[in-house]
Amino acid sequence: MTKGHPMPDSQKIYLSDYTPPAYLVESVHLTFKLSPNATRVISKIRFVPNPDSASRDFFLHGEHLTLIRAAIDGQECSPAVTDKGLTAQVPDAPFTWEAEVEINPQDNTALEGLYMSNGMYCTQCEAEGFRRITYYPDRPDVMATFTVRIEGDLPVLLSNGNPTDSGDGWAEWHDPWPKPSYLFALVAGDLRNHPDSFTTKSGRKVDLNIWVRPGDIDKCAFGMEALKKSMKWDEDVYGREYDLDLFNIVAVDDFNMGAMENKGLNIFNSSCVLASPETATDANFERIEAIIAHEYFHNWTGNRITCRDWFQLCLKEGLTVYRDSQFTSDVRSRAVKRISDVDGLRAVQFREDNGPLAHPVRPDSFVEINNFYTATVYEKGAEVVGMLKRLVGDDAYRRALDLYFKRHDGQAVTIEDWLKVFEDTTGRDLGQFMRWYSQAGTPRLTVADDFKDGTYTLHFKQHTPPTPGQDVKQPQVIPIAVGLLNPNGDEVQETVVLEMTKPEQSFEFKGLSSRPVPSILREFSAPVILEQDVDNKTRAFLMAHDSDPFNRRESGNALARDVLRRMITDGAAPDPLYLEAKAKILTDKALDPAFRALVLSQPTQEELAQMLFDAGHTPDPDAIFKATQTLVQASAERLHQDLPRIYAAHQVKGPYSPDAGPAGHRVLANSALWLLSRLDDCKQAQAQYDAADNMTQQISALGCLQYFGHGTDATQAFYDQWRHDRLVIDKWFAMQVSNTRPDQTVATAQALTEHADFDMKNPNRFRAVFGALAWHHAGFHRADGAGYRLLADWLIKLDPVNPQTTARMITAFQSWRRYDEERQALMRAELERIRDTPDLSGDTAEMVGRILEG
Ligand code: 0A1
Ligand code: ZN
């Protein structure tokens, strides 16, 4: 967005207005006297004038604080206080600031700053939560060492760094590594630990702990293994060692996001760390492993080297997501990981990039930074790192990262600094590459080809549609990985990376004896929408022969999209070509079962709505639903002989293991079960439910039973079995909504809000019901607007309690302009009702404004 954008918000801040801080901090001493409603925080901060700043204005951020007293160099003073912070007269020389403030963790339902969750104190400071703890220059370019004393009558008192001393009712911590305030953390509670240790490659022994509530101690082992694997991997692949004697992870039930990389004291949403075979699915295990890795990897990419300002958020997030995806590819299947990442990217990031919330990977303005923890910053940010690596090559990438760590350790830096290490390593000019960070929107890549005298030519065109505040786009550097197959299905050109830099560009392949079949954008080498005029026979051919597994699945997916498009817009019947191609993959024993399951899955209704809209149609949610049902039914019928065999062949014997191998067998068997349930009245599903001894098997069966109308007893039994386990009950809430027919989705969600276990203050529980509603495409988009109304009612209720989660969930409405006039009017009315709610939070106000305007 530019300054000309119509948002009338004077609170908007701009990247171009960045100025260095007037004062730097040398050291921070904090004392916490914990009390649920009246915690005292006493701070002693050594400030020095910043030689790189012309300003000598002294401003400290502070919100929701009661200032009890303040002093400068021991002299009591009376700063001018507003609801955003304070200003004071200070010496033009180093000085010591002291303050005492009172805060109320018990009433902090926003879950930012210091708050309470089930009797335990914990903090969340990213991005701007530290200012709810004490007065401070709460910006990432102010880095300092922290010493913390905690006084409280709870057995476990934790903060960042290493413990230095403790006694009855108090503990002291010191973190030797200078850090910005957003990485500060404190935890106090009646917690138990799962201990372990790791010896780094230079021989330093690090104590590791996962801290949980007493009942959860049997759910820590997997997370601990994932942590040790991550520590080893970062040493092996990036040469990065851990740098403290202690690494703590804490699980909390009330948390707005997945987890947080606080230095030496990572805090996790309990859903992202706790797992046992009985309570967590294979998908949960994989996600937990990835998130533990992600937070751990932040120790170098985020903590040791941090962001100069919040516009640079992708500097740490894009890179760290990229690193965790490399890790998962290495410890599991590279192809399966890539396919699932791209499915997620398309479902969430492409949707964002194609609507009112589109913004560059590095935004240039914002009102509320919390609203920019987006798929664009994270997932597209990771794609950009992946493209950079592809363009410079693996060796240069590693050398550039070595230089990055050497040059910028201990600093707060920018995307320019990041790209400069690549330029200095490779001699390349990355000026054009920078557009991936500054231009919003998903490039459309069109391709045509010709073949003459043994030369095959690919002609590409690129075009990026306008996005809010950015009407005109410049051409980007697009790495296009291409391979060529001959008509027998053999590869005649192995993967090469074409570097497209111009709006239109052609690439030649010489010396071919016949016209080849191209496999374009292998491994999804760039986050673009490929528009290729291919017939479905060719797609089926590539699905059978492509040596690139990503494109093999992609051809199947493109074929399915085309079949579904014709079913939706022309009333066509399911194409047997697709059903045959699918049957071939399903029964190909040479292929990885998890990969086969992905080929078996159909495009989601959201993906189809995007595709139709992009092709100039108005997506009709009912017609999309109907077509997907017809096609899945046709698949089940076509495969009816294979399904029982596949199901039986992929049952896993022996004790449960969440490893990729057995998990792959389970996902294939359960995909078969899902189809089989359409044919056998859920007989097999009921048998699996009754016999299940792990959550993957139990929930897969329950899903079938619920979806096909046989789930009443099992749903009750599941509740009775798991009512004591919050994380499992979250699944119970979500599944009932997800597995409804569209005419029942809203009523089911509504009824669940009246359940005694529904608690809007717990973000996981709220998301279980309303996330499931928002992702149920046909149920949410019911023609009478009941889905929109119910979600809006609850967002209005949630906003005063937890603005951050409200603002994230209002994105359910972001694609409102995609639909027919009636639905648009209904969604607009709900958005306006939210917008006009008195005292709406700034977080939600910004989002609703952008969604309505864009
Ligand atoms: N940095 C964390 C994500 C995170 C961001 C904001 C939060 O609260 C506003 C909490 C967590 C990560 O990337 O994992
Ligand atoms: Zn992160």
XYZ file of C-alpha atoms and ligand atoms in Angstrom, residues 261 294-295 298 316-317 320 378, ligand 2:
9
model
C 10.605 -18.449 20.127
C 10.634 -23.810 13.672
C 10.882 -22.239 17.119
C 14.575 -19.056 15.350
C 13.008 -14.060 10.330
C 9.730 -15.771 9.470
C 12.669 -19.874 9.463
C 5.397 -16.624 6.394
Zn 8.356 -18.044 13.321
